[in-house]
XYZ file of C-alpha atoms in Angstrom:
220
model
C -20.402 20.275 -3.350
C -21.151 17.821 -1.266
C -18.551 16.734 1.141
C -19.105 13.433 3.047
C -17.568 14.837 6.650
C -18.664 15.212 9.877
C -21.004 17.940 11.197
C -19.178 19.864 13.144
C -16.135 20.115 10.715
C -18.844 20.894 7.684
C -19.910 23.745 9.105
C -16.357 24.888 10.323
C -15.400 24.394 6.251
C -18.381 25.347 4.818
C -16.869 27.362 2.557
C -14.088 25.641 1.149
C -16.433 23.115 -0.793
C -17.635 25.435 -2.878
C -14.512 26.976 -4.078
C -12.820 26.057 -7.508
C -9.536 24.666 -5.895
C -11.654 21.850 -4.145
C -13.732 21.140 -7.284
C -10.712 20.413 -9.316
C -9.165 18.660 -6.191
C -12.571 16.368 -6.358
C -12.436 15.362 -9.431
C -8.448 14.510 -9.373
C -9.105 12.108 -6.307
C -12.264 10.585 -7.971
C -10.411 9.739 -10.967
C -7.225 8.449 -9.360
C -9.458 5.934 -7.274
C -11.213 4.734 -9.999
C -8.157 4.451 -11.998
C -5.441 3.245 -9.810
C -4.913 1.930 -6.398
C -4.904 4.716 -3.834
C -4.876 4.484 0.006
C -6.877 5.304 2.582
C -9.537 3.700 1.270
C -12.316 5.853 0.310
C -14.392 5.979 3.530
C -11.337 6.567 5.588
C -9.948 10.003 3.542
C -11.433 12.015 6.347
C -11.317 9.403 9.259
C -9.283 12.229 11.529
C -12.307 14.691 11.805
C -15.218 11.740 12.241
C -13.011 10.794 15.045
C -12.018 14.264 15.877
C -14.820 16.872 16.241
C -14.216 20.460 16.304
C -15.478 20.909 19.836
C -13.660 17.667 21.180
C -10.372 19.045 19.420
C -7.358 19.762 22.037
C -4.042 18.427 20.132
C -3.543 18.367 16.718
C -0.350 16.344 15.196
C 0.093 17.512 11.820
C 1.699 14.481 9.136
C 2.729 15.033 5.274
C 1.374 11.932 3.206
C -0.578 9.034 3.775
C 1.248 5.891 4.189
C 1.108 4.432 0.904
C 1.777 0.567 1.505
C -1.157 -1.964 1.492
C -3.138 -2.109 4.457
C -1.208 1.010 6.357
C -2.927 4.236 6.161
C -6.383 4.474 7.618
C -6.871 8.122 7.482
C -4.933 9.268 10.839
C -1.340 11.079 10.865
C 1.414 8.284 11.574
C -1.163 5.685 12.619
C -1.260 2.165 10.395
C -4.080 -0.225 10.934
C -3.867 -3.186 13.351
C -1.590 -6.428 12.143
C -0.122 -3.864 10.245
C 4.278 -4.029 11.379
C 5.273 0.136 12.649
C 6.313 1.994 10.116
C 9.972 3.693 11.270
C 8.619 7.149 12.211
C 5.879 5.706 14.435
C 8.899 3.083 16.178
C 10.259 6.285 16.960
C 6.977 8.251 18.253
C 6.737 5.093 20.567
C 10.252 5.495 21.955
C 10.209 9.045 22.957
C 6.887 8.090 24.638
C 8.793 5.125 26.469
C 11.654 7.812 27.386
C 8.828 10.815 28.228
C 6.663 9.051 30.041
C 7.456 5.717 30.623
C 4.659 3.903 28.519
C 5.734 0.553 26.820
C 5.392 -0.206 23.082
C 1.196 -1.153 22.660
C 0.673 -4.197 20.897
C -0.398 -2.233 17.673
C 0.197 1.282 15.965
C -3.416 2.410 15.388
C -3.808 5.677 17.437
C -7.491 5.961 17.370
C -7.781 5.636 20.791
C -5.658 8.989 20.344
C -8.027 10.711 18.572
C -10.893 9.813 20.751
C -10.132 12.125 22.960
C -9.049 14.843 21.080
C -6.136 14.137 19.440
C -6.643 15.402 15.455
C -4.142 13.285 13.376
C -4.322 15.656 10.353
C -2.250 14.858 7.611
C -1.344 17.536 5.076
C -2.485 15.583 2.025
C -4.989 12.905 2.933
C -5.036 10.482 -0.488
C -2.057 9.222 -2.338
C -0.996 6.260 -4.997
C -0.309 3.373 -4.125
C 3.639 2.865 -3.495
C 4.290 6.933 -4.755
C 5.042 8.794 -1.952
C 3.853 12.471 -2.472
C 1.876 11.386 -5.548
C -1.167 13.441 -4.744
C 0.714 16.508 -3.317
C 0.066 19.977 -5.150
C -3.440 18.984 -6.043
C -5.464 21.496 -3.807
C -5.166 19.014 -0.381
C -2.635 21.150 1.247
C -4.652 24.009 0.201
C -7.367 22.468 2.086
C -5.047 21.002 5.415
C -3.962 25.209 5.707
C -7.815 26.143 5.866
C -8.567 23.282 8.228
C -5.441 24.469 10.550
C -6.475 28.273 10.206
C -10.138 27.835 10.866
C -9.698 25.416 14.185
C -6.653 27.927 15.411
C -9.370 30.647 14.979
C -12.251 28.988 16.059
C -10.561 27.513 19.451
C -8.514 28.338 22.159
C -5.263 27.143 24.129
C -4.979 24.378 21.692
C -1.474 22.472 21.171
C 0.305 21.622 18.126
C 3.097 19.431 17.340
C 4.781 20.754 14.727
C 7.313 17.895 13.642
C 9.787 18.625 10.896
C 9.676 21.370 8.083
C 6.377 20.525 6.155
C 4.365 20.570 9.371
C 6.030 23.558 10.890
C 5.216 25.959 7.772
C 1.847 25.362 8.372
C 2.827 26.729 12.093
C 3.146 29.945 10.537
C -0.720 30.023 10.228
C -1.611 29.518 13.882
C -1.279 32.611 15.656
C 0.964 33.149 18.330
C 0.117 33.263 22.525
C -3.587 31.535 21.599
C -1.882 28.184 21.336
C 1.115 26.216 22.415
C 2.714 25.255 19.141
C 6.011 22.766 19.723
C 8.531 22.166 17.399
C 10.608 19.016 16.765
C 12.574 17.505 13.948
C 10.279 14.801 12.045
C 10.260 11.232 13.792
C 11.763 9.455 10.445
C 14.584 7.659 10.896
C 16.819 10.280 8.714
C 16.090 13.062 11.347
C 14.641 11.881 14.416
C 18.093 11.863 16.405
C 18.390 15.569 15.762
C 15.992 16.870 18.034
C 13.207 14.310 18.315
C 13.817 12.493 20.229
C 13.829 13.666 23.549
C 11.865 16.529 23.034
C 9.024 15.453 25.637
C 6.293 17.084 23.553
C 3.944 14.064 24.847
C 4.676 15.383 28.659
C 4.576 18.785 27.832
C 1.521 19.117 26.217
C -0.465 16.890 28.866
C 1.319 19.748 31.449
C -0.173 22.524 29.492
C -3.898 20.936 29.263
C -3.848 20.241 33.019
C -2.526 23.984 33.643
C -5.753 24.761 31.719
C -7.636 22.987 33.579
C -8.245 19.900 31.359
C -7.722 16.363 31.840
C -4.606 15.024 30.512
C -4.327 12.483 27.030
C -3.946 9.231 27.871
C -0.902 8.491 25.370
């Protein structure tokens, strides 16, 4: 199958557009954007690894679904297009980076700027309906988000991953352990953000670990 996606990640996933799961996973996106309204749009689905080669990769923030109001998802973890108001969890990512490091709210919550340099804003399940949160989870994407995970843990070294909430920290269990720094935090939403999110400095700690490595840090 042919898989509209950037180089470097096509050849890292070669294999998993061939295979059945992705077929069927294909043709259940295709129809539900013909049939319905479904966000990102189309061209944006894999907007985290055009942004985010392999080779550039050095943090990876792993999401759950796609926002699914109008004009919000764009294809990168937690980040809404800009005009678009923050959505809760991001007003939270941006106050444990005022409390971490000092940085004031920017004027806007896309976080491309974040994946520019290295930063891959992988959700786990990268389409969904319009205004039905989860809609398109269990349809082979998650399948897919585990490979994508697996592959880059294998493929590179002292990587970090933020590893916010339940759904993001099963897929921790993938990435080995002592080849990576993997943190863990409650999710940023509202509901569970004051148990553990905030103030958990992930922002500081992983720019520490990428200058102990030798590497510049990400300008949040």
């Amino acid at each position: 199958m042919e898989v509209k996606i950037e180089n470097s990640w096509k050849e890292l996933l070669r294999d998993e557009f061939s295979k059945a799961y992705f077929a069927s996973l294909a043709a259940f996106v295709k129809q539900e954007y013909q049939s319905k309204t479904v966000y990102p749009k189309g061209s944006h689905i894999f907007n985290a690894f055009t942004l985010c080669p392999v080779p550039q990769t050095r943090v990876v923030i792993l999401g759950q679904d796609p926002y699914h109001g109008p004009g919000q998802a764009h294809g990168l973890s937690f980040s809404v297009q800009e005009g678009i108001p923050f959505p809760p969890s991001l007003v939270n990512i941006f106050k444990e980076l005022k409390s971490d490091l000092g940085l004031p709210f920017p004027p806007h919550g896309n976080l491309e700027k974040w994946a520019k340099q290295g930063v891959l804003l992988l959700n786990a399940t990268l389409t969904v309906a319009a205004n039905k949160a989860g809609s398109h989870q269990k349809k082979g994407w998650e399948q897919f988000t585990d490979q994508v995970v697996a592959r880059l843990a294998e493929e590179r070294e002292g990587l970090v991953f933020m590893l916010w909430g339940a759904y993001a920290q099963k897929k921790g269990q993938i990435i080995p352990d002592g080849r990576h720094l993997k943190l863990y935090a409650p999710h940023p939403s509202p509901l569970s953000a004051h148990r553990g999110f905030l103030g958990c400095r992930h922002f500081s700690k992983a720019n520490e670990y990428l200058k102990k490595r030798g590497e510049a840090p990400i300008h949040w």
